[in-house]
Amino acid sequence: MTQRKYRVIQWCTGVVGKVALRHFIENPAFQLVGVLVTNPEKVGKDAGDLVGLPPTGVTATDDIDRIIALDADCVHYAPRVADTDMICRLLRSGKNVASVGGPFSPEHYPEQFDRIEAACDEGGVSYHACGIHPGFSGDILPLTLTRLMNRVDHIQVYEFIDKLENPMIYTEVMGFGRDPGELLAKPSRSPEAPYAFAQSMALVAEGLGKKIENITTQLEVATATRDIPYEVGEGLPGGVIRKGTVGGQHYEWTAWADGSPLITYHFFWSMGADIEPRWDIDSRYQVVIEGDPPLEVRLMGRPGADGVRPFLGLPWTGLLGATAVPAVCDARPGVITHIDLGVVQPRGLVRP
Ligand SMILES: NC(=O)c1ccc[n+]([C@@H]2O[C@H](COP(=O)([O-])OP(=O)(O)OC[C@H]3O[C@@H](n4cnc5c(N)ncnc54)[C@H](OP(=O)(O)O)[C@@H]3O)[C@@H](O)[C@H]2O)c1
């Protein structure tokens, strides 16, 4: 077993980036060598300071050239919006990249992936996109679970998020509080969104020896049965979801193979329980495989002292990115899928 330390750069320190940064500082398998931030208030701060840990001697910078000049094995790339040109620049500078914001799907974004492959070649390094979904709940997890089956008919993957219990700044952008008819006519998720997940669907299909023929989508809306006040966190003002407006959204995307639905992703997002129709709102991922024998797995955080079960999608994304870093560094140069990586063996997780 290799004892090498992996020299990492954390690119951006949002919710996901901070979880990874903390991991890189605390896990002796890693040596943190740089932190890129965009927020001027974070520039010059010690990396430890950004995540409530003792000083590390590594200060956050917004100077991209300084980051590019660093000698590092890998960049854990977690900006709000991924930039393929920047990813290529990092790759060309000889740094592997693990990106939680994609791009994820070579079949649907061939031009971007041609550039990424060329940059990997030039830098002699690899690129891997990962996260909780896409990147785990809808691909590695169900594909692994199919080994418990005699026959697979239909794989259904669910994401349930109660946004009232898990405040985030995107509540309004996501379409909560809008007129239901308006949202149905102009959904908050772009028509492109399924394609960010298409690689996950393709990976499961490929793993089962099948090819996806097409993807169909549906949107169902639930309405608030009372005025629902909400917070958004980060010290920003919240708002109120008015009775009768959008209080819940259910996106459903189905991948078809051999003329039948093979994989369906469901996203149930709600603003608490006071919505009609009433949905199960316990935040979690869930995989249901119909076939022989039928199977169900629920992936959820443990409830805290207040009895509330936190939705861990964002922290899990940071951890999936961070724990993939050693395998991405050790992989052959080029774009590396989950199938290429095989069973990832995380480093340094068992420690005093
Ligand atoms: N695959 C998955 O399952 C999955 C799940 C969740 C999220 N994600 C992806 O993970 C990434 C990070 O998510 P997050 O929740 O941590 O995001 P976030 O908190 O909204 O923002 C991440 C950070 O990006 C920097 N930033 C802010 N504005 C920016 C801008 N206009 N352009 C570029 N960077 C900007 C900031 O870094 P500083 O504060 O350091 O300046 C910010 O804290 C996103 O790309 C998201 O799509 C993937």
Short mmCIF file of C-alpha atoms and ligand atoms in Angstrom, two decimals:
data_model
loop_
_atom_site.label_atom_id
_atom_site.label_comp_id
_atom_site.label_asym_id
_atom_site.label_seq_id
_atom_site.Cartn_x
_atom_site.Cartn_y
_atom_site.Cartn_z
CA MET A 1 0.00 0.00 0.00
CA THR A 2 1.38 3.38 -0.99
CA GLN A 3 2.36 5.74 1.83
CA ARG A 4 2.84 8.76 -0.41
CA LYS A 5 1.26 12.05 0.50
CA TYR A 6 -0.90 13.65 -2.17
CA ARG A 7 -0.22 17.39 -2.60
CA VAL A 8 -3.61 19.05 -3.12
CA ILE A 9 -5.07 22.42 -3.98
CA GLN A 10 -8.60 23.26 -2.90
CA TRP A 11 -10.26 25.39 -5.58
CA CYS A 12 -13.04 27.48 -3.94
CA THR A 13 -14.41 27.19 -0.46
CA GLY A 14 -18.20 27.09 -0.70
CA VAL A 15 -20.22 24.47 1.16
CA VAL A 16 -18.66 21.61 -0.82
CA GLY A 17 -15.14 23.06 -0.99
CA LYS A 18 -14.97 23.66 2.76
CA VAL A 19 -15.78 20.03 3.55
CA ALA A 20 -12.98 18.90 1.24
CA LEU A 21 -10.59 21.53 2.62
CA ARG A 22 -11.20 20.32 6.18
CA HIS A 23 -10.57 16.76 4.99
CA PHE A 24 -7.29 17.67 3.29
CA ILE A 25 -6.07 19.43 6.46
CA GLU A 26 -7.10 16.64 8.83
CA ASN A 27 -6.17 13.59 6.74
CA PRO A 28 -2.42 12.78 6.88
CA ALA A 29 -2.63 11.20 3.41
CA PHE A 30 -2.79 14.75 2.02
CA GLN A 31 -0.55 17.78 2.06
CA LEU A 32 -2.48 20.96 1.41
CA VAL A 33 -0.37 23.21 -0.82
CA GLY A 34 -2.84 25.86 -1.97
CA VAL A 35 -6.33 27.32 -1.66
CA LEU A 36 -8.00 29.42 -4.35
CA VAL A 37 -10.82 31.74 -3.24
CA THR A 38 -12.87 34.36 -5.06
CA ASN A 39 -14.27 36.17 -2.02
CA PRO A 40 -11.98 39.15 -1.18
CA GLU A 41 -12.74 38.70 2.54
CA LYS A 42 -11.13 35.24 2.44
CA VAL A 43 -7.95 36.33 0.60
CA GLY A 44 -4.87 36.16 2.87
CA LYS A 45 -6.59 34.06 5.51
CA ASP A 46 -4.99 30.84 6.68
CA ALA A 47 -6.73 27.75 5.26
CA GLY A 48 -7.33 26.45 8.79
CA ASP A 49 -9.08 29.68 9.67
CA LEU A 50 -11.57 29.18 6.81
CA VAL A 51 -12.81 25.91 8.34
CA GLY A 52 -12.34 26.55 12.07
CA LEU A 53 -9.07 24.60 12.41
CA PRO A 54 -5.62 25.67 13.71
CA PRO A 55 -3.27 27.47 11.30
CA THR A 56 -1.82 25.39 8.46
CA GLY A 57 0.67 27.88 7.03
CA VAL A 58 -1.21 27.84 3.70
CA THR A 59 -2.93 31.12 2.91
CA ALA A 60 -5.92 31.53 0.62
CA THR A 61 -5.28 33.46 -2.58
CA ASP A 62 -7.32 34.77 -5.48
CA ASP A 63 -4.20 34.82 -7.68
CA ILE A 64 -4.80 32.12 -10.29
CA ASP A 65 -1.26 32.37 -11.73
CA ARG A 66 0.16 31.68 -8.26
CA ILE A 67 -2.01 28.57 -7.96
CA ILE A 68 -1.05 27.40 -11.45
CA ALA A 69 2.65 27.81 -10.56
CA LEU A 70 2.35 25.58 -7.48
CA ASP A 71 3.80 22.10 -7.49
CA ALA A 72 0.76 19.93 -6.73
CA ASP A 73 -0.58 16.50 -7.63
CA CYS A 74 -4.25 17.42 -7.82
CA VAL A 75 -6.78 20.21 -7.76
CA HIS A 76 -10.08 19.49 -6.06
CA TYR A 77 -12.20 21.80 -8.19
CA ALA A 78 -15.41 23.10 -6.54
CA PRO A 79 -16.40 26.56 -7.86
CA ARG A 80 -20.04 27.53 -8.10
CA VAL A 81 -19.86 27.16 -11.89
CA ALA A 82 -17.27 24.92 -13.55
CA ASP A 83 -15.19 26.49 -16.32
CA THR A 84 -13.79 24.05 -18.88
CA ASP A 85 -11.07 26.51 -19.98
CA MET A 86 -9.84 26.77 -16.38
CA ILE A 87 -9.97 22.99 -15.92
CA CYS A 88 -7.86 22.62 -19.09
CA ARG A 89 -5.38 25.21 -17.82
CA LEU A 90 -4.97 23.30 -14.56
CA LEU A 91 -4.55 20.00 -16.43
CA ARG A 92 -1.98 21.48 -18.83
CA SER A 93 0.02 22.70 -15.82
CA GLY A 94 0.48 19.05 -14.82
CA LYS A 95 -2.15 18.82 -12.11
CA ASN A 96 -4.78 16.10 -11.99
CA VAL A 97 -8.29 17.50 -11.55
CA ALA A 98 -11.19 16.04 -9.55
CA SER A 99 -14.21 18.22 -10.37
CA VAL A 100 -17.50 18.10 -8.45
CA GLY A 101 -19.16 20.52 -10.86
CA GLY A 102 -18.42 18.56 -14.01
CA PRO A 103 -18.49 18.58 -16.93
CA PHE A 104 -19.78 15.04 -16.44
CA SER A 105 -20.99 13.67 -19.71
CA PRO A 106 -18.56 13.16 -22.66
CA GLU A 107 -21.33 11.92 -24.99
CA HIS A 108 -23.36 15.10 -24.55
CA TYR A 109 -20.51 17.61 -24.36
CA PRO A 110 -18.02 16.14 -26.86
CA GLU A 111 -16.37 19.48 -27.68
CA GLN A 112 -15.57 20.16 -24.00
CA PHE A 113 -14.29 16.64 -23.49
CA ASP A 114 -12.08 16.78 -26.60
CA ARG A 115 -10.42 19.82 -25.06
CA ILE A 116 -10.13 18.13 -21.67
CA GLU A 117 -8.58 14.99 -23.22
CA ALA A 118 -6.07 17.15 -25.12
CA ALA A 119 -5.16 19.04 -21.92
CA CYS A 120 -4.76 15.73 -20.02
CA ASP A 121 -2.40 14.53 -22.77
CA GLU A 122 -0.37 17.70 -22.60
CA GLY A 123 -0.10 17.65 -18.80
CA GLY A 124 0.27 13.86 -18.50
CA VAL A 125 -2.55 13.85 -15.93
CA SER A 126 -6.17 12.76 -15.49
CA TYR A 127 -9.59 14.35 -15.12
CA HIS A 128 -12.42 12.86 -13.09
CA ALA A 129 -15.89 14.29 -12.37
CA CYS A 130 -17.65 13.13 -9.21
CA GLY A 131 -20.12 14.04 -6.45
CA ILE A 132 -23.16 12.57 -4.76
CA HIS A 133 -25.57 12.86 -7.70
CA PRO A 134 -24.30 12.74 -10.36
CA GLY A 135 -21.40 10.60 -9.18
CA PHE A 136 -22.61 8.15 -6.55
CA SER A 137 -26.31 7.69 -5.69
CA GLY A 138 -27.42 7.31 -9.30
CA ASP A 139 -24.47 5.34 -10.68
CA ILE A 140 -21.86 3.64 -8.44
CA LEU A 141 -24.45 2.76 -5.79
CA PRO A 142 -27.18 1.21 -8.01
CA LEU A 143 -24.64 -0.50 -10.28
CA THR A 144 -22.99 -2.08 -7.23
CA LEU A 145 -26.39 -3.08 -5.86
CA THR A 146 -27.35 -4.91 -9.07
CA ARG A 147 -24.90 -7.64 -8.02
CA LEU A 148 -27.53 -8.60 -5.44
CA MET A 149 -30.07 -9.29 -8.19
CA ASN A 150 -31.02 -12.33 -10.25
CA ARG A 151 -32.87 -10.11 -12.78
CA VAL A 152 -33.15 -6.31 -13.10
CA ASP A 153 -36.37 -4.77 -14.48
CA HIS A 154 -36.25 -1.11 -13.48
CA ILE A 155 -33.84 0.91 -11.34
CA GLN A 156 -35.36 3.93 -9.59
CA VAL A 157 -33.15 6.46 -7.80
CA TYR A 158 -34.73 9.06 -5.53
CA GLU A 159 -33.40 12.31 -4.10
CA PHE A 160 -35.63 13.74 -1.36
CA ILE A 161 -34.65 17.16 0.00
CA ASP A 162 -36.72 19.09 2.49
CA LYS A 163 -35.45 22.58 1.72
CA LEU A 164 -37.21 24.01 4.77
CA GLU A 165 -35.04 21.91 7.11
CA ASN A 166 -31.97 22.41 4.91
CA PRO A 167 -31.96 26.13 4.00
CA MET A 168 -30.00 27.16 0.96
CA ILE A 169 -29.65 30.38 -0.96
CA TYR A 170 -31.22 28.98 -4.14
CA THR A 171 -34.83 28.63 -2.86
CA GLU A 172 -36.22 31.37 -5.10
CA VAL A 173 -34.05 30.49 -8.11
CA MET A 174 -35.32 26.93 -7.82
CA GLY A 175 -38.85 28.16 -8.44
CA PHE A 176 -40.42 27.81 -4.99
CA GLY A 177 -43.14 30.40 -4.42
CA ARG A 178 -43.91 30.72 -8.13
CA ASP A 179 -47.28 30.18 -9.80
CA PRO A 180 -47.64 26.41 -10.41
CA GLY A 181 -48.81 26.84 -14.03
CA GLU A 182 -45.90 29.17 -14.76
CA LEU A 183 -43.36 26.72 -13.32
CA LEU A 184 -44.84 23.81 -15.28
CA ALA A 185 -44.58 25.90 -18.46
CA LYS A 186 -41.04 27.06 -17.64
CA PRO A 187 -39.36 24.65 -15.20
CA SER A 188 -36.53 25.90 -12.99
CA ARG A 189 -34.25 23.08 -14.13
CA SER A 190 -33.00 23.70 -17.64
CA PRO A 191 -33.88 21.23 -20.42
CA GLU A 192 -30.11 20.51 -20.43
CA ALA A 193 -30.12 19.32 -16.80
CA PRO A 194 -30.79 15.62 -17.53
CA TYR A 195 -27.66 15.56 -19.70
CA ALA A 196 -25.46 16.41 -16.72
CA PHE A 197 -26.80 13.13 -15.31
CA ALA A 198 -26.80 11.23 -18.61
CA GLN A 199 -23.30 9.89 -17.98
CA SER A 200 -24.53 8.36 -14.72
CA MET A 201 -27.45 6.70 -16.51
CA ALA A 202 -25.15 5.56 -19.32
CA LEU A 203 -22.68 4.17 -16.81
CA VAL A 204 -25.33 2.01 -15.12
CA ALA A 205 -26.64 0.87 -18.51
CA GLU A 206 -23.13 0.15 -19.80
CA GLY A 207 -22.37 -1.76 -16.61
CA LEU A 208 -25.41 -3.93 -17.34
CA GLY A 209 -24.46 -4.40 -20.99
CA LYS A 210 -27.22 -2.10 -22.29
CA LYS A 211 -27.35 1.14 -24.28
CA ILE A 212 -29.72 4.03 -23.54
CA GLU A 213 -31.99 4.89 -26.46
CA ASN A 214 -33.57 8.08 -25.13
CA ILE A 215 -34.36 10.03 -21.99
CA THR A 216 -37.87 11.31 -21.20
CA THR A 217 -38.70 13.90 -18.55
CA GLN A 218 -41.73 14.87 -16.44
CA LEU A 219 -42.40 17.57 -13.85
CA GLU A 220 -45.03 17.42 -11.10
CA VAL A 221 -45.71 20.37 -8.81
CA ALA A 222 -47.13 20.47 -5.25
CA THR A 223 -48.69 23.64 -3.82
CA ALA A 224 -48.24 25.14 -0.36
CA THR A 225 -51.33 24.62 1.84
CA ARG A 226 -50.39 27.62 4.04
CA ASP A 227 -47.97 30.56 3.97
CA ILE A 228 -44.54 29.01 4.66
CA PRO A 229 -41.80 31.32 6.00
CA TYR A 230 -38.30 30.12 5.15
CA GLU A 231 -34.65 30.94 5.81
CA VAL A 232 -31.84 30.82 3.26
CA GLY A 233 -28.82 30.87 5.62
CA GLU A 234 -25.52 32.72 5.10
CA GLY A 235 -26.97 35.72 6.98
CA LEU A 236 -29.21 36.57 4.02
CA PRO A 237 -32.90 37.50 4.36
CA GLY A 238 -35.35 34.62 3.81
CA GLY A 239 -38.91 34.90 2.51
CA VAL A 240 -42.38 33.40 2.51
CA ILE A 241 -43.83 30.78 0.17
CA ARG A 242 -47.41 31.96 -0.25
CA LYS A 243 -50.32 29.53 0.07
CA GLY A 244 -51.26 28.11 -3.35
CA THR A 245 -47.82 28.71 -4.89
CA VAL A 246 -45.13 26.11 -5.62
CA GLY A 247 -44.16 24.33 -2.38
CA GLY A 248 -42.86 21.13 -3.93
CA GLN A 249 -41.30 19.92 -7.20
CA HIS A 250 -40.87 16.40 -8.51
CA TYR A 251 -38.60 16.05 -11.52
CA GLU A 252 -38.64 12.61 -13.11
CA TRP A 253 -36.13 11.55 -15.81
CA THR A 254 -36.30 8.11 -17.38
CA ALA A 255 -33.66 6.39 -19.50
CA TRP A 256 -35.07 3.81 -21.90
CA ALA A 257 -33.35 0.68 -23.20
CA ASP A 258 -34.84 -2.04 -25.44
CA GLY A 259 -38.06 0.01 -25.56
CA SER A 260 -38.61 -0.12 -21.77
CA PRO A 261 -37.82 2.20 -18.87
CA LEU A 262 -34.53 0.97 -17.38
CA ILE A 263 -33.43 3.79 -15.04
CA THR A 264 -35.57 6.56 -13.53
CA TYR A 265 -34.20 9.43 -11.46
CA HIS A 266 -36.70 11.21 -9.19
CA PHE A 267 -35.94 14.51 -7.48
CA PHE A 268 -38.49 15.37 -4.77
CA TRP A 269 -37.77 18.87 -3.45
CA SER A 270 -40.17 20.32 -0.89
CA MET A 271 -40.59 23.29 1.44
CA GLY A 272 -41.71 21.20 4.43
CA ALA A 273 -44.72 18.92 4.82
CA ASP A 274 -47.54 21.42 4.27
CA ILE A 275 -47.93 20.79 0.57
CA GLU A 276 -50.58 19.18 -1.60
CA PRO A 277 -50.17 16.44 -2.75
CA ARG A 278 -48.35 15.32 0.42
CA TRP A 279 -45.01 13.67 -0.29
CA ASP A 280 -42.58 11.76 1.84
CA ILE A 281 -40.09 14.53 2.74
CA ASP A 282 -37.49 12.71 4.87
CA SER A 283 -34.29 13.98 3.20
CA ARG A 284 -32.31 11.11 1.67
CA TYR A 285 -31.19 9.21 -1.39
CA GLN A 286 -32.98 5.96 -2.10
CA VAL A 287 -32.41 3.24 -4.65
CA VAL A 288 -35.27 0.89 -5.52
CA ILE A 289 -34.58 -1.94 -7.94
CA GLU A 290 -37.57 -3.78 -9.32
CA GLY A 291 -36.81 -7.32 -10.44
CA ASP A 292 -35.88 -10.53 -8.71
CA PRO A 293 -35.53 -10.18 -5.73
CA PRO A 294 -36.79 -6.57 -5.44
CA LEU A 295 -34.46 -4.37 -3.39
CA GLU A 296 -34.46 -1.02 -1.60
CA VAL A 297 -31.58 0.93 -0.02
CA ARG A 298 -31.87 4.24 1.82
CA LEU A 299 -28.83 6.52 2.16
CA MET A 300 -29.31 9.18 4.82
CA GLY A 301 -27.52 11.12 7.53
CA ARG A 302 -28.17 10.17 11.16
CA PRO A 303 -30.58 12.51 12.98
CA GLY A 304 -28.88 15.17 15.11
CA ALA A 305 -29.63 15.87 18.81
CA ASP A 306 -32.71 17.84 17.67
CA GLY A 307 -34.07 14.71 15.96
CA VAL A 308 -33.71 16.34 12.54
CA ARG A 309 -32.03 14.30 9.84
CA PRO A 310 -29.64 16.59 7.95
CA PHE A 311 -29.47 16.33 4.18
CA LEU A 312 -25.81 15.51 3.53
CA GLY A 313 -25.76 15.85 -0.26
CA LEU A 314 -23.32 18.78 -0.25
CA PRO A 315 -20.91 17.44 2.44
CA TRP A 316 -20.97 14.03 0.78
CA THR A 317 -20.07 15.67 -2.53
CA GLY A 318 -16.98 17.25 -0.95
CA LEU A 319 -15.99 13.93 0.62
CA LEU A 320 -16.54 11.96 -2.59
CA GLY A 321 -14.31 14.45 -4.42
CA ALA A 322 -11.64 14.41 -1.71
CA THR A 323 -11.54 10.64 -1.24
CA ALA A 324 -11.24 10.14 -5.02
CA VAL A 325 -8.07 12.26 -5.21
CA PRO A 326 -5.47 9.49 -4.58
CA ALA A 327 -7.08 7.18 -7.16
CA VAL A 328 -7.33 10.02 -9.70
CA CYS A 329 -3.63 10.85 -9.15
CA ASP A 330 -2.64 7.19 -9.55
CA ALA A 331 -4.81 6.63 -12.66
CA ARG A 332 -3.56 6.64 -16.25
CA PRO A 333 -3.65 10.05 -17.96
CA GLY A 334 -6.94 11.07 -19.62
CA VAL A 335 -10.61 11.33 -18.73
CA ILE A 336 -11.33 8.78 -16.00
CA THR A 337 -14.86 7.46 -15.42
CA HIS A 338 -16.09 5.58 -12.38
CA ILE A 339 -15.73 2.35 -14.33
CA ASP A 340 -12.08 3.24 -15.08
CA LEU A 341 -11.44 3.93 -11.39
CA GLY A 342 -12.97 0.63 -10.25
CA VAL A 343 -13.35 0.21 -6.51
CA VAL A 344 -11.79 3.36 -5.06
CA GLN A 345 -9.62 2.75 -2.01
CA PRO A 346 -9.68 5.92 0.10
CA ARG A 347 -6.49 6.79 1.99
CA GLY A 348 -6.07 7.92 5.59
CA LEU A 349 -9.69 7.55 6.70
CA VAL A 350 -8.89 5.27 9.62
CA ARG A 351 -6.89 7.37 12.04
CA PRO A 352 -6.77 8.21 15.74
N1 LIG B 1 -22.03 16.24 -8.30
C1 LIG B 1 -22.82 16.54 -7.30
O1 LIG B 1 -23.52 15.69 -6.76
C2 LIG B 1 -22.88 17.93 -6.74
C3 LIG B 1 -23.66 18.19 -5.61
C4 LIG B 1 -23.65 19.48 -5.07
C5 LIG B 1 -22.89 20.47 -5.67
N2 LIG B 1 -22.16 20.17 -6.77
C6 LIG B 1 -21.32 21.19 -7.42
O2 LIG B 1 -20.28 21.56 -6.52
C7 LIG B 1 -19.88 22.90 -6.79
C8 LIG B 1 -19.76 23.66 -5.49
O3 LIG B 1 -21.02 23.68 -4.82
P1 LIG B 1 -21.24 24.58 -3.51
O4 LIG B 1 -22.56 24.21 -2.98
O5 LIG B 1 -20.05 24.49 -2.65
O6 LIG B 1 -21.33 26.00 -4.19
P2 LIG B 1 -21.41 27.45 -3.52
O7 LIG B 1 -21.32 27.31 -2.03
O8 LIG B 1 -22.56 28.15 -4.09
O9 LIG B 1 -20.13 28.20 -4.12
C9 LIG B 1 -18.88 27.66 -4.23
C10 LIG B 1 -17.82 28.73 -4.24
O10 LIG B 1 -17.57 29.17 -5.55
C11 LIG B 1 -16.97 30.47 -5.49
N3 LIG B 1 -17.80 31.37 -6.29
C12 LIG B 1 -18.75 32.24 -5.89
N4 LIG B 1 -19.27 32.89 -6.92
C13 LIG B 1 -18.66 32.41 -7.99
C14 LIG B 1 -18.77 32.66 -9.35
N5 LIG B 1 -19.64 33.58 -9.81
N6 LIG B 1 -17.99 31.95 -10.20
C15 LIG B 1 -17.12 31.03 -9.73
N7 LIG B 1 -16.96 30.76 -8.43
C16 LIG B 1 -17.73 31.43 -7.58
C17 LIG B 1 -16.96 30.87 -4.04
O11 LIG B 1 -15.69 30.48 -3.51
P3 LIG B 1 -14.96 31.26 -2.31
O12 LIG B 1 -16.00 31.40 -1.23
O13 LIG B 1 -13.85 30.35 -1.93
O14 LIG B 1 -14.53 32.57 -2.87
C18 LIG B 1 -18.08 30.01 -3.49
O15 LIG B 1 -17.99 29.85 -2.11
C19 LIG B 1 -20.91 23.46 -7.77
O16 LIG B 1 -20.36 23.44 -9.07
C20 LIG B 1 -22.05 22.48 -7.69
O17 LIG B 1 -22.77 22.38 -8.91
C21 LIG B 1 -22.13 18.93 -7.31
#
